[in-house]
Amino acid sequence: MNKRLWVQQALNKIEADYNRSSDTHLIKLDLPSCLGVDLYFKDESTHPTGSLKHRLARSLFLYGLCNGWIGPDTTIIEASSGSTAISEAYFSRLLNLRFIAVVPKTTARRKLAQIEFYGGECHLVEAKDIYTESERLARELNGHYMDQFTYAERATDWRGNNNIAQSLFSQMSREPHPCPEWIVASAGTGGTSATLGRFIRYDQSCTHETKLCVVDPENSVFYDFYKTGDKNLTSSGSRIEGIGRPRVELSFVPSLVDRMIQIPDAASIAAINVLEKLLGRKCGASTGTNLYGAFLLMSEMKARKEKGSIVTLICDSGDRYLDTYYNQEWLDRHNIDTAPYIKRLESFLETGSLSLTD
């Protein structure tokens, strides 16, 4: 079979897989303490591979196939903290391609197990080495390094193709406040925030009213990069898997962001414990980062007596993090005390007032 014919068949397989999948749900969370300010979750945990990164992996494969980078014998390599690798392993299996995930040694064990479930191989390295090791493997194996941190913002068709922004606004169309005041998202590659930021500028129906807030965890460079514009910044790296980076990534586009808020890790983890009581299920800590940021904006809107809506994302399920964020021994070992933030969040649910500091 020639390569062009194989690529055409691969594209058909990916599109057929997409047609078998429903869109993700939009969940409304009613908070009596903030009447008039409606909060919604775009639940990306319901994708076949369980996270927001399913959209990205599909886009990266389509991009790689149509650029001629992926053929029937190509080994796929990716640097990832876990979720993107799980989704790429899924698509690699769909196309019968070998997949190697280059992941930090600290990656949650359940994520590693899911990569292997889809037939992927886990190559564990120090977090700082995931880029260079991925490049080395691609050279040695004559494979294709997907490089989500470079290509995420350009692989997704931000004008449409049922991307996350188009899907979100379509689902909001019959709500009381269909044009959100804010969309709140966190950044791992920056691809999601770029898609959202571009779409709310491109679509003229009502999105000129909508602003994008990106929330960033501790020890990530994105927040400081947004403030300073210094592309050479580095850090020790985020403890909130899937978001935050130790270096400035090409896919993060600060000009598309209207506001950034840095959220303490303890606040993110406290938020998922509070959210479990509200939704009845566990979510990953990046969802907690999103939620705390959304609650802060709701508090500000209430203080100004504004009405409207805010939309944020459920990134993945908390079942992947039972050994970490939901494990008190792990929290103690990392000196993370969630109690003060749980107290603030419980107060917010009663009063509608919240801050990051006392």
Short mmCIF file of C-alpha atoms in Angstrom, two decimals:
data_model
loop_
_atom_site.label_atom_id
_atom_site.label_comp_id
_atom_site.label_asym_id
_atom_site.label_seq_id
_atom_site.Cartn_x
_atom_site.Cartn_y
_atom_site.Cartn_z
CA MET A 1 0.00 0.00 0.00
CA ASN A 2 1.42 3.44 -0.89
CA LYS A 3 1.73 6.08 1.82
CA ARG A 4 -0.92 8.45 0.41
CA LEU A 5 -3.53 5.70 0.36
CA TRP A 6 -2.58 4.65 3.91
CA VAL A 7 -2.89 8.26 5.12
CA GLN A 8 -6.34 8.55 3.54
CA GLN A 9 -7.45 5.38 5.31
CA ALA A 10 -5.92 6.61 8.59
CA LEU A 11 -7.85 9.90 8.31
CA ASN A 12 -11.05 7.96 7.64
CA LYS A 13 -10.46 5.83 10.75
CA ILE A 14 -10.01 8.93 12.92
CA GLU A 15 -13.13 10.58 11.48
CA ALA A 16 -15.16 7.38 11.94
CA ASP A 17 -13.98 7.21 15.56
CA TYR A 18 -15.07 10.84 16.02
CA ASN A 19 -18.51 10.10 14.56
CA ARG A 20 -18.97 7.32 17.12
CA SER A 21 -18.39 9.74 19.98
CA SER A 22 -20.94 12.17 21.41
CA ASP A 23 -20.00 15.70 22.37
CA THR A 24 -19.01 16.35 25.97
CA HIS A 25 -21.61 17.59 28.44
CA LEU A 26 -22.11 21.11 29.71
CA ILE A 27 -23.01 20.97 33.41
CA LYS A 28 -24.63 23.85 35.28
CA LEU A 29 -23.77 24.24 38.95
CA ASP A 30 -26.28 26.30 40.93
CA LEU A 31 -24.79 28.26 43.82
CA PRO A 32 -27.36 30.05 45.99
CA SER A 33 -24.65 32.35 47.36
CA CYS A 34 -24.12 33.83 43.86
CA LEU A 35 -27.63 34.17 42.45
CA GLY A 36 -27.53 35.79 39.04
CA VAL A 37 -24.01 34.55 38.28
CA ASP A 38 -24.30 31.14 36.62
CA LEU A 39 -21.42 28.66 36.60
CA TYR A 40 -20.99 25.94 33.96
CA PHE A 41 -18.50 23.11 33.48
CA LYS A 42 -17.54 21.80 30.06
CA ASP A 43 -16.96 18.19 31.12
CA GLU A 44 -13.99 17.00 29.05
CA SER A 45 -13.50 13.93 31.24
CA THR A 46 -16.16 12.08 29.23
CA HIS A 47 -14.00 11.68 26.11
CA PRO A 48 -13.08 8.05 25.27
CA THR A 49 -9.63 8.54 26.83
CA GLY A 50 -10.98 10.45 29.81
CA SER A 51 -9.56 13.95 29.42
CA LEU A 52 -9.46 17.24 27.59
CA LYS A 53 -6.31 15.99 25.82
CA HIS A 54 -8.39 13.67 23.61
CA ARG A 55 -9.24 16.69 21.45
CA LEU A 56 -5.57 17.69 21.25
CA ALA A 57 -4.37 14.19 20.38
CA ARG A 58 -6.90 13.92 17.56
CA SER A 59 -5.80 17.30 16.19
CA LEU A 60 -2.10 16.42 16.44
CA PHE A 61 -2.63 13.18 14.53
CA LEU A 62 -4.63 14.91 11.81
CA TYR A 63 -1.92 17.58 11.59
CA GLY A 64 0.89 15.03 11.42
CA LEU A 65 -0.88 12.88 8.85
CA CYS A 66 -1.78 15.78 6.56
CA ASN A 67 1.75 17.21 6.81
CA GLY A 68 3.21 13.90 5.66
CA TRP A 69 5.01 13.30 8.94
CA ILE A 70 3.18 10.07 9.85
CA GLY A 71 3.13 6.94 7.71
CA PRO A 72 2.26 3.24 8.16
CA ASP A 73 5.61 2.41 9.80
CA THR A 74 6.13 5.57 11.85
CA THR A 75 6.88 5.27 15.56
CA ILE A 76 5.04 8.01 17.45
CA ILE A 77 6.90 9.67 20.34
CA GLU A 78 5.50 12.25 22.75
CA ALA A 79 6.71 14.19 25.77
CA SER A 80 3.86 14.33 28.26
CA SER A 81 2.87 14.40 31.91
CA GLY A 82 0.42 11.62 31.12
CA SER A 83 -2.97 12.66 29.78
CA THR A 84 -1.86 13.60 26.25
CA ALA A 85 0.14 10.39 26.09
CA ILE A 86 -2.92 8.34 27.06
CA SER A 87 -4.92 9.93 24.25
CA GLU A 88 -2.11 9.58 21.71
CA ALA A 89 -1.66 5.93 22.68
CA TYR A 90 -5.37 5.45 21.90
CA PHE A 91 -5.03 6.94 18.42
CA SER A 92 -1.77 5.08 17.79
CA ARG A 93 -3.53 1.81 18.53
CA LEU A 94 -6.36 2.85 16.22
CA LEU A 95 -3.81 3.25 13.41
CA ASN A 96 -1.68 0.26 14.46
CA LEU A 97 1.39 2.42 15.13
CA ARG A 98 4.04 1.96 17.81
CA PHE A 99 3.79 4.64 20.51
CA ILE A 100 6.37 5.68 23.12
CA ALA A 101 5.45 8.13 25.88
CA VAL A 102 8.35 10.03 27.42
CA VAL A 103 6.98 10.95 30.84
CA PRO A 104 8.34 12.30 34.12
CA LYS A 105 9.18 9.70 36.75
CA THR A 106 6.62 11.37 39.05
CA THR A 107 3.67 10.72 36.71
CA ALA A 108 0.68 9.13 38.45
CA ARG A 109 0.84 5.33 38.22
CA ARG A 110 -2.72 5.08 36.97
CA LYS A 111 -1.81 7.25 34.00
CA LEU A 112 1.10 4.96 33.14
CA ALA A 113 -1.23 1.98 33.34
CA GLN A 114 -3.67 3.63 30.93
CA ILE A 115 -0.90 4.38 28.43
CA GLU A 116 0.09 0.71 28.53
CA PHE A 117 -3.55 -0.39 28.29
CA TYR A 118 -3.72 1.24 24.86
CA GLY A 119 -0.50 -0.48 23.82
CA GLY A 120 1.86 2.40 24.51
CA GLU A 121 5.33 2.13 26.00
CA CYS A 122 6.33 4.32 28.96
CA HIS A 123 9.83 5.79 28.96
CA LEU A 124 10.35 7.39 32.39
CA VAL A 125 12.88 10.22 32.77
CA GLU A 126 13.52 13.26 34.94
CA ALA A 127 10.93 15.94 34.19
CA LYS A 128 13.55 18.32 32.76
CA ASP A 129 14.66 15.70 30.21
CA ILE A 130 11.34 14.89 28.50
CA TYR A 131 12.03 17.18 25.52
CA THR A 132 15.59 16.12 24.71
CA GLU A 133 14.85 12.44 25.28
CA SER A 134 11.85 12.59 22.94
CA GLU A 135 13.99 14.22 20.26
CA ARG A 136 16.70 11.57 20.73
CA LEU A 137 14.26 8.68 20.42
CA ALA A 138 12.70 10.19 17.29
CA ARG A 139 16.14 10.47 15.68
CA GLU A 140 17.26 6.97 16.66
CA LEU A 141 14.01 5.26 15.64
CA ASN A 142 13.34 7.44 12.61
CA GLY A 143 10.05 8.24 14.28
CA HIS A 144 7.86 11.31 14.64
CA TYR A 145 8.04 13.43 17.81
CA MET A 146 4.52 14.88 18.10
CA ASP A 147 5.78 17.80 20.25
CA GLN A 148 2.49 18.96 21.69
CA PHE A 149 4.19 21.94 23.33
CA THR A 150 5.08 23.40 19.94
CA TYR A 151 2.16 22.33 17.76
CA ALA A 152 -0.89 22.40 20.05
CA GLU A 153 -1.90 25.96 19.19
CA ARG A 154 -1.61 25.45 15.43
CA ALA A 155 -2.90 21.88 15.03
CA THR A 156 -6.44 22.70 16.20
CA ASP A 157 -8.82 24.38 13.75
CA TRP A 158 -9.81 27.27 16.00
CA ARG A 159 -12.43 28.58 13.52
CA GLY A 160 -14.66 25.53 13.92
CA ASN A 161 -14.59 21.76 13.28
CA ASN A 162 -16.44 21.35 16.58
CA ASN A 163 -13.45 22.52 18.60
CA ILE A 164 -13.96 23.07 22.30
CA ALA A 165 -14.91 26.74 21.87
CA GLN A 166 -17.47 26.18 19.14
CA SER A 167 -18.97 23.29 21.10
CA LEU A 168 -19.13 25.34 24.28
CA PHE A 169 -20.88 28.33 22.70
CA SER A 170 -23.32 26.10 20.85
CA GLN A 171 -24.33 24.45 24.13
CA MET A 172 -24.65 27.82 25.87
CA SER A 173 -27.00 29.22 23.21
CA ARG A 174 -30.23 28.48 25.12
CA GLU A 175 -28.98 29.44 28.57
CA PRO A 176 -30.15 32.62 30.38
CA HIS A 177 -26.76 34.28 29.77
CA PRO A 178 -25.55 32.61 26.54
CA CYS A 179 -22.48 34.82 26.17
CA PRO A 180 -20.21 34.14 29.16
CA GLU A 181 -18.54 37.03 30.89
CA TRP A 182 -15.54 34.77 31.43
CA ILE A 183 -14.18 31.48 30.20
CA VAL A 184 -11.69 30.09 32.72
CA ALA A 185 -9.03 27.63 31.59
CA SER A 186 -5.59 26.50 32.68
CA ALA A 187 -2.58 26.05 30.40
CA GLY A 188 -0.45 22.93 29.87
CA THR A 189 0.61 23.36 26.28
CA GLY A 190 -1.42 26.53 25.78
CA GLY A 191 -3.40 24.94 22.96
CA THR A 192 -6.80 25.13 24.67
CA SER A 193 -6.37 28.75 25.74
CA ALA A 194 -5.22 29.64 22.21
CA THR A 195 -8.28 27.97 20.66
CA LEU A 196 -10.63 29.69 23.11
CA GLY A 197 -8.93 33.07 22.78
CA ARG A 198 -8.97 33.02 18.98
CA PHE A 199 -12.55 31.79 18.72
CA ILE A 200 -13.96 34.52 20.96
CA ARG A 201 -12.33 37.05 18.63
CA TYR A 202 -13.32 35.27 15.43
CA ASP A 203 -16.97 34.41 16.09
CA GLN A 204 -19.09 37.57 15.87
CA SER A 205 -22.40 36.25 17.25
CA CYS A 206 -21.82 37.41 20.80
CA THR A 207 -18.33 36.49 21.83
CA HIS A 208 -17.01 40.06 21.77
CA GLU A 209 -18.49 40.22 25.28
CA THR A 210 -16.51 37.22 26.51
CA LYS A 211 -13.11 37.40 28.18
CA LEU A 212 -10.55 34.64 28.72
CA CYS A 213 -8.98 34.08 32.13
CA VAL A 214 -6.08 31.64 32.34
CA VAL A 215 -5.30 30.22 35.77
CA ASP A 216 -1.80 28.97 36.50
CA PRO A 217 -0.45 26.77 39.33
CA GLU A 218 2.58 27.40 41.50
CA ASN A 219 6.06 26.86 40.01
CA SER A 220 4.83 27.45 36.46
CA VAL A 221 6.43 30.06 34.21
CA PHE A 222 3.30 31.02 32.29
CA TYR A 223 2.03 33.57 34.83
CA ASP A 224 5.37 35.36 35.06
CA PHE A 225 5.78 35.20 31.28
CA TYR A 226 2.37 36.85 30.88
CA LYS A 227 3.46 39.62 33.24
CA THR A 228 6.99 40.18 31.95
CA GLY A 229 7.17 38.87 28.38
CA ASP A 230 10.46 37.13 29.21
CA LYS A 231 10.63 33.98 27.04
CA ASN A 232 13.73 32.71 28.84
CA LEU A 233 12.04 32.11 32.18
CA THR A 234 12.41 28.69 33.82
CA SER A 235 11.11 27.11 37.02
CA SER A 236 11.10 23.86 38.94
CA GLY A 237 7.82 22.76 37.33
CA SER A 238 4.23 22.39 38.48
CA ARG A 239 2.93 19.82 40.96
CA ILE A 240 -0.49 20.00 39.31
CA GLU A 241 -0.24 17.36 36.59
CA GLY A 242 -1.25 18.45 33.11
CA ILE A 243 -0.91 22.21 33.60
CA GLY A 244 1.89 24.68 34.21
CA ARG A 245 5.33 24.32 32.66
CA PRO A 246 8.98 24.74 33.76
CA ARG A 247 9.73 26.70 30.57
CA VAL A 248 7.85 29.00 28.21
CA GLU A 249 6.20 26.85 25.53
CA LEU A 250 5.67 28.00 21.94
CA SER A 251 1.97 27.07 22.06
CA PHE A 252 1.17 29.49 24.89
CA VAL A 253 0.03 32.78 23.31
CA PRO A 254 -0.29 35.49 26.02
CA SER A 255 -1.81 38.08 23.67
CA LEU A 256 -5.00 35.98 23.60
CA VAL A 257 -5.40 36.10 27.39
CA ASP A 258 -7.41 38.88 29.06
CA ARG A 259 -6.37 38.03 32.61
CA MET A 260 -4.17 35.54 34.47
CA ILE A 261 -4.48 34.41 38.07
CA GLN A 262 -1.92 32.29 39.90
CA ILE A 263 -3.59 29.68 42.12
CA PRO A 264 -1.76 28.02 45.05
CA ASP A 265 -1.56 24.25 44.78
CA ALA A 266 -3.30 23.84 48.13
CA ALA A 267 -6.22 25.90 46.81
CA SER A 268 -6.48 23.74 43.68
CA ILE A 269 -6.57 20.53 45.70
CA ALA A 270 -8.98 21.98 48.24
CA ALA A 271 -11.29 22.94 45.38
CA ILE A 272 -11.58 19.38 44.06
CA ASN A 273 -12.52 18.15 47.52
CA VAL A 274 -15.28 20.76 47.71
CA LEU A 275 -16.35 20.01 44.13
CA GLU A 276 -16.72 16.31 44.93
CA LYS A 277 -19.41 17.23 47.46
CA LEU A 278 -21.19 19.38 44.86
CA LEU A 279 -20.98 17.00 41.88
CA GLY A 280 -20.70 13.62 43.59
CA ARG A 281 -17.51 12.59 41.80
CA LYS A 282 -13.79 13.16 41.86
CA CYS A 283 -11.93 15.40 39.39
CA GLY A 284 -8.24 16.02 38.76
CA ALA A 285 -6.39 18.89 40.41
CA SER A 286 -6.21 20.97 37.21
CA THR A 287 -10.00 21.14 37.43
CA GLY A 288 -9.54 22.49 40.95
CA THR A 289 -7.26 25.22 39.61
CA ASN A 290 -9.96 26.15 37.11
CA LEU A 291 -12.68 26.07 39.74
CA TYR A 292 -10.88 28.27 42.26
CA GLY A 293 -10.29 30.85 39.54
CA ALA A 294 -13.95 30.70 38.49
CA PHE A 295 -15.09 31.14 42.08
CA LEU A 296 -12.84 34.22 42.43
CA LEU A 297 -14.41 35.79 39.34
CA MET A 298 -17.91 34.93 40.58
CA SER A 299 -17.10 36.64 43.87
CA GLU A 300 -15.94 39.76 42.03
CA MET A 301 -19.06 39.83 39.85
CA LYS A 302 -21.32 39.47 42.87
CA ALA A 303 -19.49 42.30 44.67
CA ARG A 304 -20.14 44.54 41.64
CA LYS A 305 -23.77 43.34 41.52
CA GLU A 306 -23.28 42.02 37.99
CA LYS A 307 -25.24 39.18 36.41
CA GLY A 308 -23.99 36.76 33.80
CA SER A 309 -22.32 33.41 33.31
CA ILE A 310 -18.87 31.86 33.69
CA VAL A 311 -17.73 28.65 31.98
CA THR A 312 -14.78 26.52 33.03
CA LEU A 313 -13.54 23.01 32.29
CA ILE A 314 -13.47 19.61 33.96
CA CYS A 315 -10.16 18.38 32.56
CA ASP A 316 -10.07 14.76 33.73
CA SER A 317 -11.29 12.34 36.37
CA GLY A 318 -9.88 12.24 39.88
CA ASP A 319 -9.64 8.45 39.72
CA ARG A 320 -6.20 8.93 38.15
CA TYR A 321 -4.96 10.71 41.27
CA LEU A 322 -6.09 8.55 44.17
CA ASP A 323 -2.44 7.99 45.11
CA THR A 324 -1.57 11.71 45.04
CA TYR A 325 -4.07 14.55 45.39
CA TYR A 326 -6.60 12.38 47.23
CA ASN A 327 -3.96 10.77 49.45
CA GLN A 328 -3.25 12.53 52.76
CA GLU A 329 0.19 10.92 53.07
CA TRP A 330 1.18 12.34 49.68
CA LEU A 331 -0.10 15.79 50.68
CA ASP A 332 1.83 15.67 53.96
CA ARG A 333 5.00 14.59 52.16
CA HIS A 334 4.71 17.60 49.86
CA ASN A 335 3.78 20.00 52.69
CA ILE A 336 0.40 20.82 51.17
CA ASP A 337 -2.19 21.96 53.71
CA THR A 338 -5.63 22.24 52.11
CA ALA A 339 -7.54 23.03 55.33
CA PRO A 340 -7.33 26.86 55.15
CA TYR A 341 -8.57 26.87 51.54
CA ILE A 342 -11.34 24.39 52.23
CA LYS A 343 -12.50 26.76 54.96
CA ARG A 344 -12.46 29.70 52.53
CA LEU A 345 -14.34 27.72 49.90
CA GLU A 346 -16.99 26.60 52.37
CA SER A 347 -17.40 30.22 53.40
CA PHE A 348 -17.73 31.21 49.72
CA LEU A 349 -20.55 28.70 49.26
CA GLU A 350 -22.37 30.45 52.11
CA THR A 351 -21.53 34.10 51.42
CA GLY A 352 -20.40 34.39 47.79
CA SER A 353 -17.17 36.09 48.86
CA LEU A 354 -13.73 34.63 48.16
CA SER A 355 -10.09 35.74 47.96
CA LEU A 356 -6.68 34.17 47.52
CA THR A 357 -5.31 35.71 50.71
CA ASP A 358 -6.68 36.46 54.15
#
